[in-house]
Amino acid sequence: MALLDQTLAFATLGYAWLPDLRRRHHGRPVPMRFGGQPAVAISGPDAARFFYEHGNLERHTALPAPVVDTLFGRGVHTLDDEAHRARKALFVALLMHEDGIDTLASLAGKIFDEAADGWRGGKPVSLFDETARVLADAAARWTGVREDPELAPDLVAMVDGFATAGPRHLRARLARRRRERQLSRLIEDERRQEPTGEPVSRIAHHLEDGYLLDPRTAAVELINIIRPTTAVAWLVAFAAHALDRSPGTRARLRGGDDEYTLAFVQEVRRFYPFAPFLGGRARRDLHFQRTEIAKGTLVLLDVYGQHHDERVWAEPYEFRPERFLGRKVGEYELIPQGGGDPRTGHRCPGEKITVAVLGTLVQRLARLDYYLPPQNSSIDLSRVPARPRSGIEIIVPQ
Ligand code: HEM
C-alpha cells in the first residue's frame, strides 16, 4: 500500500506529529514518506543508540536545503566520516574545555546582571529578547566578534525560521547571508594578524589537510558558535515559564544549590520543545526492532517524543526537576542536543556550555525580583521552534 507523505502533517502539528503517529503504531518504528522520500520514525534510548552507532546513517544527504540555508549553514553539521572528524576536532578543542566554558558562563552572567539593572523601573520587558541580546553579546565577546545591536535579532532569525515557509524563513535566509558575508571579512582580517587563542583567530587559522578553510566556511563555523549560544535564550524563556508554573522550584535555585540547579536545567531541556526530531539516511540495508530499513531511507529520531515517553520517564508531562537528582543520565536517554559521544559523532559539542550558561542565568532569574503581568505565555506546539507566545514579559520594580 502506498504510504501517505507526512510533510504536511509535520507542518500542521509540529512537535505532536511524530509522538501521535508513533502512539498509533504502539511505539514501533513507523514507516512513512517524508519530503517525498521513504522514511521511518524511531524513538527511545535504543533508537538513539541505533541512530548514532556503527556509522549506520549519514548526514550530508539527509539535511533539507531550507534547514542548511538558514539554521546550520554549509559546515560541520553537513559533513560525514573523515571530513567530519577533522572539523569536529576544532569544535571539541574550542568548546569542551572547562576553562572556556566557565569563562563564557561568567561573561553571560555578568552581562545579564548589567542588563537586569536597566530593566528596573516597572516597564515590561521581553525576557526572551533581552536574554538573546545578553547571550549574543557574551558569545561575540568570547569569540572575538565585534558586538553589534543587530547581531542578536539576526541570530534569532536563523533559528526561528528554519522549519517554516513564508516571512520567517525569508528573514532567516537574509540574516544568514548578511552574517556569513560580514564574518568572512572578519576571518580574512584575522588572517592578516598574528594568531591568538581567541576562537575567531583559531577558526581563521585552522588547517585541514594543510589548508585554511575558505573564508565563507570559516564564517559558517563561527556562526555555529555564536548562533546556538544565543539560542539558549529559548531555554531561558522556558525556564522562566517553569518558574512561573512551578514556583516551588525557586527557593533552591535562589539559594545557589548547584545540584538542584543542574537537575532543573536538565528538566527544562527534557520537558520543553526545541529540536523536534533529527534526521539521517541509512548507509546500507539495516534492521531495527524487526523493521527493515532499506539503504537510502530517511531515519527520523523523534527527540520530543522520546522526552515525553512514559516508558523512559515516569509522568513525562509533569515538570519535576527532582527526577534528575542522584540519577546518572544515560548517553542516549536525554537527547535535546543529540546522543552518543560528541567527540566522535554529531552530538552537540556545546552541551556543556548550554548547561553552564543556563544554570548561571536560571539562578540569577530566581534571585531577580520580578513578576509577570497578564500575558499569554502558553506554548504553541504546532510552531517549530516553539516558545512562550509572549516571550515572557516581566516587570522588575524599582
Ligand atoms: C539551545 C541550546 C542548544 C541546542 C538545543 C542544541 C542542539 C543541537 C543539536 C540537536 C545538534 C545536532 C545533533 C546531531 O545532529 O546529531 C547540535 C549540534 C551542534 N551544536 Fe548545538 N545545541 C545547543 C547549543 C549549542 C551551543 C551553545 C553551541 C556552541 C557554543 C553548539 C554548537 C553545535 C555544533 C557546532 C553542532 C554540530 C555538531 C556536529 O555536527 O558534529 N550548540 N546542537
Short mmCIF file of C-alpha atoms and ligand atoms in Angstrom, two decimals:
data_model
loop_
_atom_site.label_atom_id
_atom_site.label_comp_id
_atom_site.label_asym_id
_atom_site.label_seq_id
_atom_site.Cartn_x
_atom_site.Cartn_y
_atom_site.Cartn_z
CA MET A 1 0.00 0.00 0.00
CA ALA A 2 1.35 3.45 -0.90
CA LEU A 3 2.25 5.44 2.19
CA LEU A 4 0.93 8.96 2.61
CA ASP A 5 3.54 11.73 2.63
CA GLN A 6 3.71 13.21 6.12
CA THR A 7 5.33 16.58 5.36
CA LEU A 8 2.08 18.50 5.66
CA ALA A 9 1.22 16.71 8.91
CA PHE A 10 4.51 17.94 10.40
CA ALA A 11 3.87 21.47 9.15
CA THR A 12 0.43 21.38 10.79
CA LEU A 13 1.07 19.50 14.01
CA GLY A 14 4.71 20.37 14.79
CA TYR A 15 6.04 18.63 17.89
CA ALA A 16 2.91 16.49 18.35
CA TRP A 17 3.18 14.92 14.89
CA LEU A 18 5.67 12.08 15.47
CA PRO A 19 4.61 11.20 19.03
CA ASP A 20 0.98 10.88 17.84
CA LEU A 21 2.00 8.77 14.88
CA ARG A 22 4.22 6.52 16.99
CA ARG A 23 1.48 6.10 19.62
CA ARG A 24 -0.83 4.87 16.86
CA HIS A 25 1.89 2.34 15.94
CA HIS A 26 2.21 1.22 19.61
CA GLY A 27 5.72 2.69 19.85
CA ARG A 28 7.09 0.62 16.97
CA PRO A 29 9.10 2.16 14.11
CA VAL A 30 6.76 4.00 11.74
CA PRO A 31 7.42 3.59 8.01
CA MET A 32 6.22 6.63 6.05
CA ARG A 33 7.10 9.09 3.33
CA PHE A 34 8.56 12.44 4.33
CA GLY A 35 9.63 15.22 1.99
CA GLY A 36 8.73 12.92 -0.93
CA GLN A 37 11.13 10.19 0.25
CA PRO A 38 10.82 6.85 2.04
CA ALA A 39 11.36 7.41 5.75
CA VAL A 40 10.99 5.69 9.10
CA ALA A 41 10.46 7.29 12.51
CA ILE A 42 12.07 5.76 15.59
CA SER A 43 12.37 6.81 19.23
CA GLY A 44 13.68 5.74 22.63
CA PRO A 45 17.20 5.17 24.01
CA ASP A 46 17.73 2.06 21.82
CA ALA A 47 16.67 4.05 18.78
CA ALA A 48 19.06 6.87 19.69
CA ARG A 49 21.88 4.33 20.00
CA PHE A 50 20.94 2.89 16.60
CA PHE A 51 20.86 6.42 15.15
CA TYR A 52 24.37 7.27 16.35
CA GLU A 53 26.25 3.95 16.42
CA HIS A 54 28.19 1.90 13.86
CA GLY A 55 28.07 4.56 11.17
CA ASN A 56 24.53 3.37 10.37
CA LEU A 57 23.49 6.75 9.00
CA GLU A 58 24.97 9.58 7.01
CA ARG A 59 24.05 13.23 7.30
CA HIS A 60 25.20 15.11 4.23
CA THR A 61 22.34 13.80 2.08
CA ALA A 62 19.75 13.93 4.87
CA LEU A 63 19.54 17.61 5.75
CA PRO A 64 16.96 19.52 3.71
CA ALA A 65 18.34 22.59 1.89
CA PRO A 66 15.97 25.04 3.67
CA VAL A 67 17.40 23.92 7.02
CA VAL A 68 21.01 24.17 5.83
CA ASP A 69 20.40 27.58 4.24
CA THR A 70 19.03 29.05 7.47
CA LEU A 71 19.86 27.15 10.65
CA PHE A 72 23.13 25.31 10.01
CA GLY A 73 24.98 26.74 7.02
CA ARG A 74 27.30 24.55 4.95
CA GLY A 75 29.64 23.47 7.76
CA VAL A 76 30.21 20.74 10.34
CA HIS A 77 26.54 19.66 10.52
CA THR A 78 26.64 18.58 6.87
CA LEU A 79 29.88 16.55 6.95
CA ASP A 80 30.45 12.81 7.35
CA ASP A 81 33.35 10.48 8.09
CA GLU A 82 36.90 11.87 7.92
CA ALA A 83 35.84 15.38 6.90
CA HIS A 84 33.50 15.48 9.89
CA ARG A 85 36.14 14.15 12.30
CA ALA A 86 38.65 16.80 11.22
CA ARG A 87 36.16 19.66 11.57
CA LYS A 88 34.67 18.31 14.79
CA ALA A 89 38.11 18.32 16.40
CA LEU A 90 38.11 22.11 16.02
CA PHE A 91 34.80 22.43 17.91
CA VAL A 92 35.83 19.99 20.61
CA ALA A 93 39.04 21.99 21.17
CA LEU A 94 37.13 25.29 21.26
CA LEU A 95 34.03 24.36 23.21
CA MET A 96 34.67 21.44 25.51
CA HIS A 97 37.36 22.74 27.87
CA GLU A 98 36.26 23.66 31.37
CA ASP A 99 38.15 26.97 31.40
CA GLY A 100 36.46 28.25 28.27
CA ILE A 101 33.05 27.02 29.44
CA ASP A 102 33.42 28.79 32.81
CA THR A 103 34.63 32.00 31.14
CA LEU A 104 31.65 32.10 28.79
CA ALA A 105 29.15 31.29 31.57
CA SER A 106 30.61 34.02 33.84
CA LEU A 107 30.56 36.51 30.98
CA ALA A 108 26.90 35.69 30.28
CA GLY A 109 26.11 36.13 33.99
CA LYS A 110 27.88 39.49 34.17
CA ILE A 111 26.18 40.87 31.05
CA PHE A 112 22.82 39.57 32.31
CA ASP A 113 23.32 41.43 35.62
CA GLU A 114 24.17 44.66 33.79
CA ALA A 115 21.12 44.27 31.55
CA ALA A 116 18.85 43.45 34.52
CA ASP A 117 19.84 46.74 36.18
CA GLY A 118 18.40 48.51 33.15
CA TRP A 119 15.08 46.62 33.45
CA ARG A 120 14.22 48.23 36.79
CA GLY A 121 11.50 50.84 36.88
CA GLY A 122 8.30 48.98 36.16
CA LYS A 123 8.14 48.88 32.36
CA PRO A 124 7.51 45.39 30.91
CA VAL A 125 10.49 43.87 29.09
CA SER A 126 10.63 40.73 26.96
CA LEU A 127 12.84 38.25 28.78
CA PHE A 128 13.39 36.33 25.54
CA ASP A 129 14.55 39.38 23.54
CA GLU A 130 16.68 40.74 26.37
CA THR A 131 18.35 37.38 27.04
CA ALA A 132 19.05 36.89 23.33
CA ARG A 133 20.89 40.23 23.37
CA VAL A 134 22.80 39.28 26.51
CA LEU A 135 23.86 35.97 25.01
CA ALA A 136 24.76 37.36 21.60
CA ASP A 137 26.98 39.94 23.33
CA ALA A 138 28.56 37.26 25.53
CA ALA A 139 29.17 34.98 22.54
CA ALA A 140 30.60 37.87 20.50
CA ARG A 141 32.95 38.94 23.28
CA TRP A 142 34.02 35.34 23.99
CA THR A 143 34.74 34.50 20.36
CA GLY A 144 36.27 37.87 19.39
CA VAL A 145 33.47 39.11 17.10
CA ARG A 146 32.50 42.79 17.29
CA GLU A 147 29.31 43.34 19.30
CA ASP A 148 26.52 44.95 17.33
CA PRO A 149 22.88 45.56 18.26
CA GLU A 150 21.59 43.76 15.15
CA LEU A 151 23.56 40.58 15.89
CA ALA A 152 21.02 39.08 18.31
CA PRO A 153 17.99 39.61 16.00
CA ASP A 154 19.93 38.07 13.10
CA LEU A 155 20.99 35.02 15.10
CA VAL A 156 17.48 34.56 16.50
CA ALA A 157 16.05 34.84 12.97
CA MET A 158 18.30 32.00 11.71
CA VAL A 159 16.89 29.67 14.37
CA ASP A 160 13.32 30.92 14.23
CA GLY A 161 12.84 30.49 10.50
CA PHE A 162 14.32 27.10 9.66
CA ALA A 163 11.18 24.97 9.81
CA THR A 164 8.65 27.17 8.09
CA ALA A 165 7.91 28.79 4.75
CA GLY A 166 6.98 32.45 4.45
CA PRO A 167 8.37 35.62 6.05
CA ARG A 168 10.13 33.95 9.00
CA HIS A 169 12.06 31.74 6.59
CA LEU A 170 12.98 34.65 4.35
CA ARG A 171 14.25 36.63 7.35
CA ALA A 172 16.39 33.64 8.34
CA ARG A 173 17.95 33.38 4.87
CA LEU A 174 18.70 37.09 4.71
CA ALA A 175 20.19 37.11 8.20
CA ARG A 176 22.46 34.17 7.34
CA ARG A 177 23.60 35.72 4.08
CA ARG A 178 24.37 39.04 5.79
CA ARG A 179 26.30 37.48 8.66
CA GLU A 180 28.23 34.99 6.52
CA ARG A 181 29.42 37.89 4.35
CA GLN A 182 30.36 40.08 7.30
CA LEU A 183 32.14 37.33 9.20
CA SER A 184 34.01 36.14 6.07
CA ARG A 185 35.62 39.58 6.01
CA LEU A 186 36.46 39.28 9.70
CA ILE A 187 38.13 35.90 9.03
CA GLU A 188 40.22 37.49 6.26
CA ASP A 189 41.22 40.33 8.60
CA GLU A 190 42.20 37.79 11.28
CA ARG A 191 44.47 36.03 8.81
CA ARG A 192 46.46 39.20 8.42
CA GLN A 193 47.10 39.23 12.20
CA GLU A 194 49.29 37.02 14.40
CA PRO A 195 47.27 34.03 15.66
CA THR A 196 45.85 34.38 19.19
CA GLY A 197 43.92 32.00 21.43
CA GLU A 198 40.56 33.65 20.67
CA PRO A 199 38.05 31.38 18.91
CA VAL A 200 37.80 33.70 15.89
CA SER A 201 41.56 33.53 15.41
CA ARG A 202 41.66 29.77 15.96
CA ILE A 203 38.93 29.23 13.36
CA ALA A 204 40.63 31.64 10.93
CA HIS A 205 43.95 29.79 11.25
CA HIS A 206 42.54 26.24 11.50
CA LEU A 207 44.15 23.88 8.95
CA GLU A 208 42.64 20.79 7.36
CA ASP A 209 44.99 18.71 5.20
CA GLY A 210 47.40 21.63 5.45
CA TYR A 211 44.90 24.16 4.04
CA LEU A 212 42.96 27.01 5.63
CA LEU A 213 39.16 26.80 5.38
CA ASP A 214 37.72 29.06 2.73
CA PRO A 215 36.58 32.27 4.48
CA ARG A 216 32.87 31.56 3.96
CA THR A 217 33.13 28.12 5.58
CA ALA A 218 35.15 29.58 8.47
CA ALA A 219 32.41 32.22 8.90
CA VAL A 220 29.76 29.45 8.95
CA GLU A 221 31.66 27.66 11.73
CA LEU A 222 31.99 30.89 13.70
CA ILE A 223 28.23 31.34 13.38
CA ASN A 224 27.91 27.72 14.56
CA ILE A 225 29.18 29.00 17.92
CA ILE A 226 27.51 32.39 18.32
CA ARG A 227 24.09 31.33 16.93
CA PRO A 228 23.41 28.39 19.25
CA THR A 229 24.82 30.26 22.25
CA THR A 230 22.22 32.94 21.55
CA ALA A 231 19.61 30.20 21.15
CA VAL A 232 19.98 29.39 24.84
CA ALA A 233 17.55 32.36 25.16
CA TRP A 234 14.80 29.88 24.18
CA LEU A 235 15.72 27.74 27.18
CA VAL A 236 15.86 30.77 29.49
CA ALA A 237 12.33 31.74 28.40
CA PHE A 238 11.25 28.14 29.08
CA ALA A 239 12.96 28.23 32.47
CA ALA A 240 11.02 31.40 33.35
CA HIS A 241 7.84 29.65 32.21
CA ALA A 242 8.69 26.75 34.54
CA LEU A 243 9.43 29.10 37.45
CA ASP A 244 6.06 30.70 36.90
CA ARG A 245 4.16 27.40 36.72
CA SER A 246 6.15 25.63 39.47
CA PRO A 247 7.02 28.42 41.94
CA GLY A 248 8.13 25.83 44.50
CA THR A 249 11.32 25.33 42.47
CA ARG A 250 12.52 28.90 43.05
CA ALA A 251 13.84 28.68 46.63
CA ARG A 252 16.56 26.10 45.96
CA LEU A 253 17.69 27.90 42.81
CA ARG A 254 17.78 31.21 44.63
CA GLY A 255 19.92 29.67 47.38
CA GLY A 256 22.52 28.67 44.77
CA ASP A 257 22.06 24.90 45.23
CA ASP A 258 24.18 23.72 42.28
CA GLU A 259 22.97 20.12 42.33
CA TYR A 260 19.35 21.22 42.20
CA THR A 261 20.15 23.84 39.55
CA LEU A 262 21.63 21.14 37.33
CA ALA A 263 18.52 18.98 37.85
CA PHE A 264 16.29 21.97 36.99
CA VAL A 265 18.33 22.68 33.84
CA GLN A 266 18.10 19.04 32.73
CA GLU A 267 14.35 19.05 33.31
CA VAL A 268 13.97 22.24 31.23
CA ARG A 269 15.93 20.55 28.44
CA ARG A 270 13.76 17.41 28.70
CA PHE A 271 10.34 18.94 29.22
CA TYR A 272 10.27 21.85 26.79
CA PRO A 273 10.23 21.50 23.00
CA PHE A 274 13.23 22.57 20.92
CA ALA A 275 14.60 20.15 18.28
CA PRO A 276 11.52 18.12 17.29
CA PHE A 277 13.48 15.31 15.62
CA LEU A 278 16.84 14.59 13.98
CA GLY A 279 17.36 13.06 10.55
CA GLY A 280 19.94 10.77 8.94
CA ARG A 281 19.99 8.49 5.90
CA ALA A 282 20.59 4.71 6.01
CA ARG A 283 24.01 3.98 4.50
CA ARG A 284 23.10 0.35 3.85
CA ASP A 285 20.20 -2.06 4.40
CA LEU A 286 19.54 -2.02 8.15
CA HIS A 287 17.24 -3.65 10.72
CA PHE A 288 15.80 -2.01 13.79
CA GLN A 289 13.20 -3.55 16.12
CA ARG A 290 12.13 -6.08 13.50
CA THR A 291 11.70 -3.37 10.89
CA GLU A 292 13.70 -3.41 7.67
CA ILE A 293 15.20 -0.09 6.74
CA ALA A 294 16.37 -0.10 3.13
CA LYS A 295 19.55 1.70 2.13
CA GLY A 296 18.74 5.34 1.37
CA THR A 297 15.76 5.56 3.75
CA LEU A 298 15.49 8.71 5.82
CA VAL A 299 15.59 7.83 9.53
CA LEU A 300 13.88 10.32 11.86
CA LEU A 301 14.75 10.18 15.55
CA ASP A 302 11.78 11.57 17.49
CA VAL A 303 13.52 13.69 20.14
CA TYR A 304 10.45 15.39 21.58
CA GLY A 305 8.60 12.06 21.68
CA GLN A 306 11.48 10.35 23.49
CA HIS A 307 11.43 13.06 26.16
CA HIS A 308 7.72 12.51 26.74
CA ASP A 309 7.63 8.72 26.59
CA GLU A 310 6.35 7.19 29.81
CA ARG A 311 8.48 4.09 29.19
CA VAL A 312 11.53 6.30 29.63
CA TRP A 313 10.30 8.99 32.07
CA ALA A 314 7.72 8.49 34.81
CA GLU A 315 4.89 11.03 34.42
CA PRO A 316 6.61 12.70 31.48
CA TYR A 317 4.18 15.61 31.27
CA GLU A 318 5.00 16.71 34.83
CA PHE A 319 7.79 19.28 35.26
CA ARG A 320 9.79 17.66 38.07
CA PRO A 321 13.49 18.56 38.41
CA GLU A 322 13.76 16.04 41.28
CA ARG A 323 13.73 13.22 38.73
CA PHE A 324 17.32 14.16 37.88
CA LEU A 325 18.60 14.31 41.47
CA GLY A 326 21.02 11.49 42.27
CA ARG A 327 20.48 10.00 38.82
CA LYS A 328 23.10 9.39 36.17
CA VAL A 329 21.75 10.30 32.75
CA GLY A 330 22.48 7.76 30.01
CA GLU A 331 24.28 8.77 26.81
CA TYR A 332 21.15 8.03 24.77
CA GLU A 333 18.42 8.93 27.25
CA LEU A 334 18.26 12.73 27.37
CA ILE A 335 18.93 13.88 23.81
CA PRO A 336 17.88 17.52 23.28
CA GLN A 337 21.32 18.10 21.76
CA GLY A 338 21.78 14.67 20.24
CA GLY A 339 23.13 11.43 21.72
CA GLY A 340 26.33 9.41 21.94
CA ASP A 341 29.84 10.83 22.13
CA PRO A 342 30.18 14.45 20.97
CA ARG A 343 33.86 13.91 20.19
CA THR A 344 33.24 11.32 17.51
CA GLY A 345 29.62 11.70 16.40
CA HIS A 346 27.34 14.62 15.61
CA ARG A 347 26.22 15.19 19.21
CA CYS A 348 26.33 18.87 20.10
CA PRO A 349 29.76 19.97 21.35
CA GLY A 350 28.10 22.97 23.02
CA GLU A 351 26.07 20.94 25.50
CA LYS A 352 28.30 21.70 28.50
CA ILE A 353 28.23 25.38 27.56
CA THR A 354 24.44 25.23 27.33
CA VAL A 355 24.11 23.62 30.75
CA ALA A 356 26.61 26.03 32.35
CA VAL A 357 25.12 29.18 30.81
CA LEU A 358 21.55 28.13 31.52
CA GLY A 359 22.43 27.21 35.12
CA THR A 360 24.07 30.59 35.66
CA LEU A 361 21.12 32.51 34.24
CA VAL A 362 18.48 30.40 35.96
CA GLN A 363 20.00 31.14 39.39
CA ARG A 364 20.03 34.85 38.56
CA LEU A 365 16.46 34.72 37.36
CA ALA A 366 15.37 33.00 40.57
CA ARG A 367 17.04 35.77 42.60
CA LEU A 368 15.67 38.61 40.48
CA ASP A 369 12.71 40.43 41.98
CA TYR A 370 10.21 40.42 39.09
CA TYR A 371 6.66 39.49 38.29
CA LEU A 372 4.72 38.55 35.16
CA PRO A 373 1.99 41.00 34.12
CA PRO A 374 -1.09 39.39 32.50
CA GLN A 375 0.02 37.84 29.19
CA ASN A 376 -0.41 34.78 27.03
CA SER A 377 2.65 32.71 27.90
CA SER A 378 1.21 29.47 26.50
CA ILE A 379 3.36 27.40 24.17
CA ASP A 380 2.01 26.51 20.75
CA LEU A 381 3.35 23.04 19.92
CA SER A 382 2.48 23.42 16.26
CA ARG A 383 5.10 26.19 15.91
CA VAL A 384 8.67 24.98 15.38
CA PRO A 385 10.75 26.15 17.15
CA ALA A 386 8.24 26.74 19.95
CA ARG A 387 8.49 29.42 22.59
CA PRO A 388 6.10 31.04 25.06
CA ARG A 389 3.82 33.21 22.92
CA SER A 390 4.51 36.38 24.93
CA GLY A 391 8.30 35.84 25.01
CA ILE A 392 7.78 36.06 28.81
CA GLU A 393 7.19 39.69 29.64
CA ILE A 394 8.49 40.60 33.06
CA ILE A 395 8.24 43.67 35.24
CA VAL A 396 11.17 44.45 37.51
CA PRO A 397 10.11 47.03 40.11
CA GLN A 398 12.47 49.88 41.06
C1 HEM B 1 19.87 25.88 22.91
C2 HEM B 1 20.83 25.05 23.14
C3 HEM B 1 21.26 24.05 22.09
C4 HEM B 1 20.52 23.09 21.49
C5 HEM B 1 19.06 22.74 21.71
C6 HEM B 1 21.41 22.40 20.56
C7 HEM B 1 21.04 21.32 19.80
C8 HEM B 1 21.88 20.68 18.93
C9 HEM B 1 21.51 19.55 18.15
C10 HEM B 1 20.15 18.86 18.19
C11 HEM B 1 22.57 19.21 17.39
C12 HEM B 1 22.62 18.12 16.32
C13 HEM B 1 22.97 16.78 16.85
C14 HEM B 1 23.02 15.79 15.72
O1 HEM B 1 22.94 16.18 14.54
O2 HEM B 1 23.17 14.59 15.98
C15 HEM B 1 23.62 20.16 17.66
C16 HEM B 1 24.84 20.18 17.02
C17 HEM B 1 25.75 21.19 17.18
N1 HEM B 1 25.72 22.18 18.14
FE1 HEM B 1 24.28 22.51 19.47
N2 HEM B 1 22.65 22.97 20.62
C18 HEM B 1 22.60 23.98 21.54
C19 HEM B 1 23.64 24.78 21.93
C20 HEM B 1 24.87 24.81 21.33
C21 HEM B 1 25.93 25.70 21.70
C22 HEM B 1 25.87 26.64 22.90
C23 HEM B 1 26.94 25.51 20.79
C24 HEM B 1 28.27 26.18 20.70
C25 HEM B 1 28.74 27.05 21.57
C26 HEM B 1 26.50 24.49 19.85
C27 HEM B 1 27.21 24.04 18.77
C28 HEM B 1 26.83 22.97 17.99
C29 HEM B 1 27.62 22.47 16.87
C30 HEM B 1 28.94 23.05 16.36
C31 HEM B 1 26.94 21.34 16.38
C32 HEM B 1 27.34 20.46 15.20
C33 HEM B 1 27.95 19.15 15.70
C34 HEM B 1 28.25 18.16 14.61
O3 HEM B 1 27.61 18.16 13.54
O4 HEM B 1 29.14 17.33 14.84
N3 HEM B 1 25.24 24.09 20.22
N4 HEM B 1 23.18 21.04 18.63
#
